């Protein structure tokens, strides 16, 4: 890996003060867990992101694209390389029944914009804590709705900084999957197609889903959302609940007492605590039911073991 003062200066020339060194990543994740990144870069625009990618393409250095950090578990030793945070890519506009938005924006903010202009179809996304880009990456969904229901095309950058646009079909969206997981591509802007609706009805639906989330899920606690994907013919949370694992702890990581599908940070959990608790749950469920639970969040960076 090749990090020197010349590279640091180049990145600062592109992004100014939005380049940080040895930056703790726990402040950039909803789990509030994770060691430092060697370099954290926060581009102000798609143009700056493109320049960053071009700058590092010929250097043997790992990099990772981080949105709102809602579906990642960062190792306690952090990330050796460059983390590119897209939080400032948040420009959004409305054209008739379509919303065109950069992908660093909070998905819930896109849902709020839809409500503001009386467009329906994105209510399910109102409480999802991730970025639009992260939602596209994993085809996020909740309460019967998924990104694939509303997305029509996505503008991307290759890891070399080249631009291309993918249609919905080219995104190859399926349960918690998109082509972005298989190809060196970064979603930077998306076109979302919705329908005209009644603002009062849209707001009522959002309020109802918000109430359900806060009643049934540990929204007040740091977490990475649902920790396991839904296994075929089962619900992970039901299996965990039936196994009596609610409240099970490793260190300060706990299987939520409110919703068994969540692991929460009680205040000072380490990534190692979370990793070990995940394995404990997986082993127990496999032993009792013969079901292999697959982790939904991505493991990023260096772990102690």
mmCIF file of C-alpha atoms in Angstrom:
data_model
loop_
_atom_site.group_PDB
_atom_site.id
_atom_site.type_symbol
_atom_site.label_atom_id
_atom_site.label_comp_id
_atom_site.label_asym_id
_atom_site.label_seq_id
_atom_site.Cartn_x
_atom_site.Cartn_y
_atom_site.Cartn_z
ATOM 1 C CA UNK A 1 0.000 0.000 0.000
ATOM 2 C CA UNK A 2 1.326 3.400 -0.985
ATOM 3 C CA UNK A 3 0.407 6.442 1.137
ATOM 4 C CA UNK A 4 2.788 9.392 1.087
ATOM 5 C CA UNK A 5 2.659 13.160 1.478
ATOM 6 C CA UNK A 6 2.260 13.645 -2.278
ATOM 7 C CA UNK A 7 -0.943 11.579 -2.287
ATOM 8 C CA UNK A 8 -2.247 13.393 0.785
ATOM 9 C CA UNK A 9 -1.569 16.760 -0.859
ATOM 10 C CA UNK A 10 -3.307 15.695 -4.078
ATOM 11 C CA UNK A 11 -6.413 14.646 -2.178
ATOM 12 C CA UNK A 12 -6.404 17.922 -0.217
ATOM 13 C CA UNK A 13 -6.100 19.838 -3.492
ATOM 14 C CA UNK A 14 -9.281 18.112 -4.692
ATOM 15 C CA UNK A 15 -11.404 18.089 -1.525
ATOM 16 C CA UNK A 16 -9.855 20.809 0.628
ATOM 17 C CA UNK A 17 -10.533 20.444 4.341
ATOM 18 C CA UNK A 18 -12.691 17.379 3.719
ATOM 19 C CA UNK A 19 -9.667 15.080 3.906
ATOM 20 C CA UNK A 20 -8.938 13.563 7.312
ATOM 21 C CA UNK A 21 -6.210 11.239 8.528
ATOM 22 C CA UNK A 22 -6.474 8.418 11.099
ATOM 23 C CA UNK A 23 -10.161 9.282 11.394
ATOM 24 C CA UNK A 24 -12.270 7.032 13.695
ATOM 25 C CA UNK A 25 -14.996 5.460 11.569
ATOM 26 C CA UNK A 26 -17.386 4.790 14.436
ATOM 27 C CA UNK A 27 -18.619 8.366 14.050
ATOM 28 C CA UNK A 28 -19.658 7.557 10.480
ATOM 29 C CA UNK A 29 -21.649 4.379 11.164
ATOM 30 C CA UNK A 30 -25.044 3.809 12.777
ATOM 31 C CA UNK A 31 -23.537 1.011 14.916
ATOM 32 C CA UNK A 32 -21.063 3.506 16.442
ATOM 33 C CA UNK A 33 -18.322 0.901 16.082
ATOM 34 C CA UNK A 34 -15.043 0.889 14.159
ATOM 35 C CA UNK A 35 -11.385 1.859 14.235
ATOM 36 C CA UNK A 36 -9.671 4.584 12.183
ATOM 37 C CA UNK A 37 -9.323 4.928 8.434
ATOM 38 C CA UNK A 38 -5.848 5.862 7.219
ATOM 39 C CA UNK A 39 -7.495 8.510 5.049
ATOM 40 C CA UNK A 40 -11.119 9.678 4.983
ATOM 41 C CA UNK A 41 -12.147 11.716 1.947
ATOM 42 C CA UNK A 42 -15.492 13.528 1.680
ATOM 43 C CA UNK A 43 -15.988 14.830 -1.889
ATOM 44 C CA UNK A 44 -18.239 17.871 -2.275
ATOM 45 C CA UNK A 45 -19.543 16.787 -5.670
ATOM 46 C CA UNK A 46 -19.625 13.998 -8.231
ATOM 47 C CA UNK A 47 -16.877 15.890 -10.065
ATOM 48 C CA UNK A 48 -14.628 15.752 -6.995
ATOM 49 C CA UNK A 49 -15.395 12.057 -6.486
ATOM 50 C CA UNK A 50 -14.398 11.427 -10.091
ATOM 51 C CA UNK A 51 -11.111 13.306 -9.562
ATOM 52 C CA UNK A 52 -10.380 11.280 -6.411
ATOM 53 C CA UNK A 53 -10.938 8.006 -8.273
ATOM 54 C CA UNK A 54 -8.691 9.104 -11.142
ATOM 55 C CA UNK A 55 -5.991 10.163 -8.652
ATOM 56 C CA UNK A 56 -5.871 6.812 -6.868
ATOM 57 C CA UNK A 57 -6.475 4.468 -9.823
ATOM 58 C CA UNK A 58 -2.790 3.833 -10.488
ATOM 59 C CA UNK A 59 -1.868 3.447 -6.823
ATOM 60 C CA UNK A 60 -1.954 0.098 -5.075
ATOM 61 C CA UNK A 61 -4.238 1.259 -2.279
ATOM 62 C CA UNK A 62 -7.549 -0.212 -1.082
ATOM 63 C CA UNK A 63 -10.548 2.088 -0.946
ATOM 64 C CA UNK A 64 -14.119 1.780 0.238
ATOM 65 C CA UNK A 65 -17.237 3.806 -0.540
ATOM 66 C CA UNK A 66 -19.183 4.710 2.614
ATOM 67 C CA UNK A 67 -22.643 6.285 2.618
ATOM 68 C CA UNK A 68 -24.492 6.684 5.906
ATOM 69 C CA UNK A 69 -22.759 3.630 7.382
ATOM 70 C CA UNK A 70 -26.032 1.918 8.254
ATOM 71 C CA UNK A 71 -25.277 -1.509 6.830
ATOM 72 C CA UNK A 72 -21.610 -2.010 7.674
ATOM 73 C CA UNK A 73 -19.608 -3.391 10.580
ATOM 74 C CA UNK A 74 -16.161 -1.786 10.685
ATOM 75 C CA UNK A 75 -13.330 -3.713 12.340
ATOM 76 C CA UNK A 76 -11.792 -2.437 15.578
ATOM 77 C CA UNK A 77 -8.449 -1.936 13.833
ATOM 78 C CA UNK A 78 -10.035 0.271 11.208
ATOM 79 C CA UNK A 79 -9.452 0.446 7.466
ATOM 80 C CA UNK A 80 -6.008 0.438 5.874
ATOM 81 C CA UNK A 81 -6.448 2.658 2.861
ATOM 82 C CA UNK A 82 -8.920 5.337 1.791
ATOM 83 C CA UNK A 83 -12.558 5.585 2.818
ATOM 84 C CA UNK A 84 -14.603 7.812 0.507
ATOM 85 C CA UNK A 85 -17.684 9.203 2.246
ATOM 86 C CA UNK A 86 -20.499 10.312 -0.082
ATOM 87 C CA UNK A 87 -22.551 12.308 2.442
ATOM 88 C CA UNK A 88 -22.137 15.588 0.534
ATOM 89 C CA UNK A 89 -23.532 14.117 -2.702
ATOM 90 C CA UNK A 90 -27.036 15.178 -1.719
ATOM 91 C CA UNK A 91 -28.456 17.311 -4.540
ATOM 92 C CA UNK A 92 -32.074 16.443 -5.328
ATOM 93 C CA UNK A 93 -34.669 17.716 -7.823
ATOM 94 C CA UNK A 94 -38.162 16.821 -9.012
ATOM 95 C CA UNK A 95 -39.291 16.536 -12.628
ATOM 96 C CA UNK A 96 -42.992 15.734 -12.815
ATOM 97 C CA UNK A 97 -43.469 12.266 -11.326
ATOM 98 C CA UNK A 98 -39.728 11.622 -11.166
ATOM 99 C CA UNK A 99 -37.137 12.426 -8.534
ATOM 100 C CA UNK A 100 -33.515 12.742 -9.642
ATOM 101 C CA UNK A 101 -31.162 12.567 -6.700
ATOM 102 C CA UNK A 102 -27.499 12.157 -5.926
ATOM 103 C CA UNK A 103 -26.886 9.032 -3.923
ATOM 104 C CA UNK A 104 -25.182 10.309 -0.766
ATOM 105 C CA UNK A 105 -28.509 11.676 0.461
ATOM 106 C CA UNK A 106 -30.358 9.912 3.260
ATOM 107 C CA UNK A 107 -32.999 7.649 1.725
ATOM 108 C CA UNK A 108 -35.532 8.959 4.240
ATOM 109 C CA UNK A 109 -34.890 12.490 2.921
ATOM 110 C CA UNK A 110 -35.823 11.334 -0.580
ATOM 111 C CA UNK A 111 -39.044 9.937 0.898
ATOM 112 C CA UNK A 112 -39.640 13.301 2.599
ATOM 113 C CA UNK A 113 -39.144 15.110 -0.721
ATOM 114 C CA UNK A 114 -41.708 12.800 -2.331
ATOM 115 C CA UNK A 115 -44.186 13.687 0.422
ATOM 116 C CA UNK A 116 -43.434 17.394 0.009
ATOM 117 C CA UNK A 117 -44.407 17.327 -3.686
ATOM 118 C CA UNK A 118 -47.259 14.824 -3.334
ATOM 119 C CA UNK A 119 -45.648 11.754 -4.888
ATOM 120 C CA UNK A 120 -46.478 8.269 -3.626
ATOM 121 C CA UNK A 121 -44.528 5.016 -3.795
ATOM 122 C CA UNK A 122 -41.596 5.740 -1.501
ATOM 123 C CA UNK A 123 -43.379 5.679 1.844
ATOM 124 C CA UNK A 124 -41.704 2.377 2.785
ATOM 125 C CA UNK A 125 -38.332 4.150 2.774
ATOM 126 C CA UNK A 126 -39.258 6.838 5.292
ATOM 127 C CA UNK A 127 -37.468 5.212 8.217
ATOM 128 C CA UNK A 128 -34.601 3.428 6.486
ATOM 129 C CA UNK A 129 -31.411 5.001 7.938
ATOM 130 C CA UNK A 130 -29.096 4.423 4.971
ATOM 131 C CA UNK A 131 -28.142 6.501 1.951
ATOM 132 C CA UNK A 132 -29.851 6.235 -1.416
ATOM 133 C CA UNK A 133 -26.636 4.750 -2.821
ATOM 134 C CA UNK A 134 -26.508 2.099 -0.126
ATOM 135 C CA UNK A 135 -30.172 1.316 -0.719
ATOM 136 C CA UNK A 136 -29.516 0.761 -4.425
ATOM 137 C CA UNK A 137 -26.400 -1.301 -3.681
ATOM 138 C CA UNK A 138 -28.401 -3.783 -1.605
ATOM 139 C CA UNK A 139 -31.882 -3.229 -3.089
ATOM 140 C CA UNK A 140 -33.117 -2.131 0.326
ATOM 141 C CA UNK A 141 -36.712 -2.623 1.292
ATOM 142 C CA UNK A 142 -39.205 -2.643 4.129
ATOM 143 C CA UNK A 143 -42.900 -3.206 4.741
ATOM 144 C CA UNK A 144 -43.586 -4.640 1.313
ATOM 145 C CA UNK A 145 -41.648 -2.065 -0.720
ATOM 146 C CA UNK A 146 -38.209 -2.252 -2.330
ATOM 147 C CA UNK A 147 -35.935 0.074 -4.275
ATOM 148 C CA UNK A 148 -36.453 -2.044 -7.382
ATOM 149 C CA UNK A 149 -40.120 -0.958 -7.345
ATOM 150 C CA UNK A 150 -39.268 2.692 -7.977
ATOM 151 C CA UNK A 151 -35.809 2.965 -9.562
ATOM 152 C CA UNK A 152 -35.624 3.465 -13.335
ATOM 153 C CA UNK A 153 -31.942 4.200 -13.968
ATOM 154 C CA UNK A 154 -28.727 4.918 -12.121
ATOM 155 C CA UNK A 155 -25.763 7.017 -13.154
ATOM 156 C CA UNK A 156 -22.494 5.390 -12.087
ATOM 157 C CA UNK A 157 -18.766 5.946 -11.999
ATOM 158 C CA UNK A 158 -16.359 3.114 -12.614
ATOM 159 C CA UNK A 159 -13.437 2.770 -10.216
ATOM 160 C CA UNK A 160 -11.370 4.491 -12.926
ATOM 161 C CA UNK A 161 -13.716 7.503 -12.915
ATOM 162 C CA UNK A 162 -15.530 6.715 -16.168
ATOM 163 C CA UNK A 163 -19.234 7.603 -16.357
ATOM 164 C CA UNK A 164 -22.013 5.272 -17.451
ATOM 165 C CA UNK A 165 -25.761 4.907 -16.915
ATOM 166 C CA UNK A 166 -27.458 1.631 -16.011
ATOM 167 C CA UNK A 167 -31.117 0.867 -16.657
ATOM 168 C CA UNK A 168 -33.226 -0.897 -14.044
ATOM 169 C CA UNK A 169 -32.724 -4.153 -15.945
ATOM 170 C CA UNK A 170 -28.953 -3.661 -16.084
ATOM 171 C CA UNK A 171 -28.867 -3.166 -12.301
ATOM 172 C CA UNK A 172 -29.938 -6.834 -11.910
ATOM 173 C CA UNK A 173 -31.877 -6.123 -8.742
ATOM 174 C CA UNK A 174 -32.958 -9.045 -6.567
ATOM 175 C CA UNK A 175 -33.399 -9.677 -2.839
ATOM 176 C CA UNK A 176 -30.707 -7.577 -1.100
ATOM 177 C CA UNK A 177 -28.585 -7.602 -4.244
ATOM 178 C CA UNK A 178 -27.607 -5.468 -7.233
ATOM 179 C CA UNK A 179 -24.911 -5.588 -9.899
ATOM 180 C CA UNK A 180 -23.005 -2.977 -7.845
ATOM 181 C CA UNK A 181 -21.979 -5.819 -5.529
ATOM 182 C CA UNK A 182 -20.386 -7.691 -8.420
ATOM 183 C CA UNK A 183 -18.848 -4.971 -10.593
ATOM 184 C CA UNK A 184 -16.411 -2.092 -9.862
ATOM 185 C CA UNK A 185 -19.120 0.564 -10.077
ATOM 186 C CA UNK A 186 -20.289 3.365 -7.778
ATOM 187 C CA UNK A 187 -23.839 4.740 -7.962
ATOM 188 C CA UNK A 188 -23.727 8.553 -7.932
ATOM 189 C CA UNK A 189 -27.193 9.625 -9.128
ATOM 190 C CA UNK A 190 -30.543 7.873 -9.475
ATOM 191 C CA UNK A 191 -33.823 8.475 -11.260
ATOM 192 C CA UNK A 192 -36.878 7.399 -9.278
ATOM 193 C CA UNK A 193 -40.340 7.071 -10.831
ATOM 194 C CA UNK A 194 -43.369 7.596 -8.585
ATOM 195 C CA UNK A 195 -47.085 8.387 -8.903
ATOM 196 C CA UNK A 196 -49.116 11.430 -7.969
ATOM 197 C CA UNK A 197 -50.910 10.949 -4.672
ATOM 198 C CA UNK A 198 -52.773 12.655 -1.858
ATOM 199 C CA UNK A 199 -50.405 14.338 0.601
ATOM 200 C CA UNK A 200 -52.579 13.551 3.620
ATOM 201 C CA UNK A 201 -52.761 9.876 2.666
ATOM 202 C CA UNK A 202 -49.010 9.721 1.988
ATOM 203 C CA UNK A 203 -48.245 11.333 5.356
ATOM 204 C CA UNK A 204 -50.677 9.022 7.152
ATOM 205 C CA UNK A 205 -48.917 5.987 5.686
ATOM 206 C CA UNK A 206 -45.484 7.345 6.620
ATOM 207 C CA UNK A 207 -46.687 8.097 10.159
ATOM 208 C CA UNK A 208 -48.117 4.581 10.473
ATOM 209 C CA UNK A 209 -44.866 2.942 9.321
ATOM 210 C CA UNK A 210 -42.817 5.222 11.578
ATOM 211 C CA UNK A 211 -44.973 4.238 14.553
ATOM 212 C CA UNK A 212 -44.526 0.542 13.705
ATOM 213 C CA UNK A 213 -40.753 0.952 13.490
ATOM 214 C CA UNK A 214 -40.441 2.719 16.821
ATOM 215 C CA UNK A 215 -42.807 0.268 18.503
ATOM 216 C CA UNK A 216 -41.234 -2.933 17.179
ATOM 217 C CA UNK A 217 -37.590 -2.050 16.471
ATOM 218 C CA UNK A 218 -34.792 -0.685 18.723
ATOM 219 C CA UNK A 219 -34.620 2.614 16.833
ATOM 220 C CA UNK A 220 -33.212 4.373 19.905
ATOM 221 C CA UNK A 221 -30.125 2.119 20.015
ATOM 222 C CA UNK A 222 -27.032 2.049 17.768
ATOM 223 C CA UNK A 223 -27.292 -0.877 15.342
ATOM 224 C CA UNK A 224 -26.790 -1.908 11.726
ATOM 225 C CA UNK A 225 -30.480 -2.654 11.219
ATOM 226 C CA UNK A 226 -31.527 -6.226 10.477
ATOM 227 C CA UNK A 227 -28.431 -8.303 11.132
ATOM 228 C CA UNK A 228 -29.449 -11.365 9.101
ATOM 229 C CA UNK A 229 -30.975 -11.827 5.670
ATOM 230 C CA UNK A 230 -34.311 -13.629 5.501
ATOM 231 C CA UNK A 231 -33.663 -17.367 5.063
ATOM 232 C CA UNK A 232 -35.891 -19.229 2.622
ATOM 233 C CA UNK A 233 -39.198 -20.277 4.233
ATOM 234 C CA UNK A 234 -38.267 -18.675 7.566
ATOM 235 C CA UNK A 235 -37.930 -15.348 9.360
ATOM 236 C CA UNK A 236 -34.577 -14.890 11.069
ATOM 237 C CA UNK A 237 -36.060 -12.885 13.945
ATOM 238 C CA UNK A 238 -38.655 -15.593 14.658
ATOM 239 C CA UNK A 239 -35.998 -18.320 14.747
ATOM 240 C CA UNK A 240 -33.831 -16.259 17.106
ATOM 241 C CA UNK A 241 -36.793 -15.419 19.341
ATOM 242 C CA UNK A 242 -37.958 -19.050 19.488
ATOM 243 C CA UNK A 243 -34.416 -20.099 20.433
ATOM 244 C CA UNK A 244 -34.625 -17.832 23.480
ATOM 245 C CA UNK A 245 -31.722 -15.649 22.363
ATOM 246 C CA UNK A 246 -33.276 -12.223 22.952
ATOM 247 C CA UNK A 247 -31.098 -10.336 25.416
ATOM 248 C CA UNK A 248 -28.062 -12.563 24.798
ATOM 249 C CA UNK A 249 -24.855 -10.544 25.173
ATOM 250 C CA UNK A 250 -21.220 -10.703 24.215
ATOM 251 C CA UNK A 251 -19.427 -7.787 25.814
ATOM 252 C CA UNK A 252 -21.634 -4.765 25.125
ATOM 253 C CA UNK A 253 -23.275 -6.208 22.021
ATOM 254 C CA UNK A 254 -26.761 -7.571 22.639
ATOM 255 C CA UNK A 255 -29.488 -9.355 20.695
ATOM 256 C CA UNK A 256 -32.200 -6.722 21.067
ATOM 257 C CA UNK A 257 -34.884 -7.457 23.642
ATOM 258 C CA UNK A 258 -37.333 -5.517 21.460
ATOM 259 C CA UNK A 259 -36.644 -7.232 18.107
ATOM 260 C CA UNK A 260 -34.591 -10.422 17.835
ATOM 261 C CA UNK A 261 -33.465 -9.560 14.303
ATOM 262 C CA UNK A 262 -31.306 -6.696 15.603
ATOM 263 C CA UNK A 263 -28.010 -6.650 17.443
ATOM 264 C CA UNK A 264 -27.536 -3.399 19.363
ATOM 265 C CA UNK A 265 -24.580 -1.548 20.830
ATOM 266 C CA UNK A 266 -25.238 -1.009 24.541
ATOM 267 C CA UNK A 267 -22.708 1.807 24.612
ATOM 268 C CA UNK A 268 -19.181 0.581 24.143
ATOM 269 C CA UNK A 269 -19.430 -2.587 22.049
ATOM 270 C CA UNK A 270 -16.473 -3.591 19.912
ATOM 271 C CA UNK A 271 -16.678 -5.034 16.424
ATOM 272 C CA UNK A 272 -15.256 -8.218 17.929
ATOM 273 C CA UNK A 273 -18.176 -8.357 20.388
ATOM 274 C CA UNK A 274 -20.623 -8.089 17.487
ATOM 275 C CA UNK A 275 -18.782 -10.636 15.364
ATOM 276 C CA UNK A 276 -18.710 -13.163 18.216
ATOM 277 C CA UNK A 277 -22.379 -12.613 19.041
ATOM 278 C CA UNK A 278 -23.321 -13.128 15.386
ATOM 279 C CA UNK A 279 -21.439 -16.445 15.372
ATOM 280 C CA UNK A 280 -23.087 -17.512 18.618
ATOM 281 C CA UNK A 281 -26.544 -16.866 17.132
ATOM 282 C CA UNK A 282 -25.678 -18.552 13.829
ATOM 283 C CA UNK A 283 -24.348 -21.658 15.595
ATOM 284 C CA UNK A 284 -27.367 -21.898 17.882
ATOM 285 C CA UNK A 285 -29.906 -21.545 15.062
ATOM 286 C CA UNK A 286 -28.081 -24.049 12.876
ATOM 287 C CA UNK A 287 -27.931 -26.534 15.734
ATOM 288 C CA UNK A 288 -31.638 -26.147 16.557
ATOM 289 C CA UNK A 289 -33.133 -25.704 13.076
ATOM 290 C CA UNK A 290 -30.514 -26.648 10.501
ATOM 291 C CA UNK A 291 -30.815 -23.133 9.049
ATOM 292 C CA UNK A 292 -27.717 -21.140 8.094
ATOM 293 C CA UNK A 293 -28.275 -17.452 8.814
ATOM 294 C CA UNK A 294 -26.497 -15.141 6.378
ATOM 295 C CA UNK A 295 -25.270 -11.777 7.657
ATOM 296 C CA UNK A 296 -26.777 -8.743 5.921
ATOM 297 C CA UNK A 297 -24.293 -5.952 6.835
ATOM 298 C CA UNK A 298 -20.854 -5.902 5.230
ATOM 299 C CA UNK A 299 -17.716 -6.502 7.314
ATOM 300 C CA UNK A 300 -15.184 -3.777 6.500
ATOM 301 C CA UNK A 301 -11.582 -3.260 7.546
ATOM 302 C CA UNK A 302 -9.347 -5.137 9.944
ATOM 303 C CA UNK A 303 -10.654 -7.255 12.807
ATOM 304 C CA UNK A 304 -8.686 -8.485 15.806
ATOM 305 C CA UNK A 305 -9.330 -12.142 14.881
#
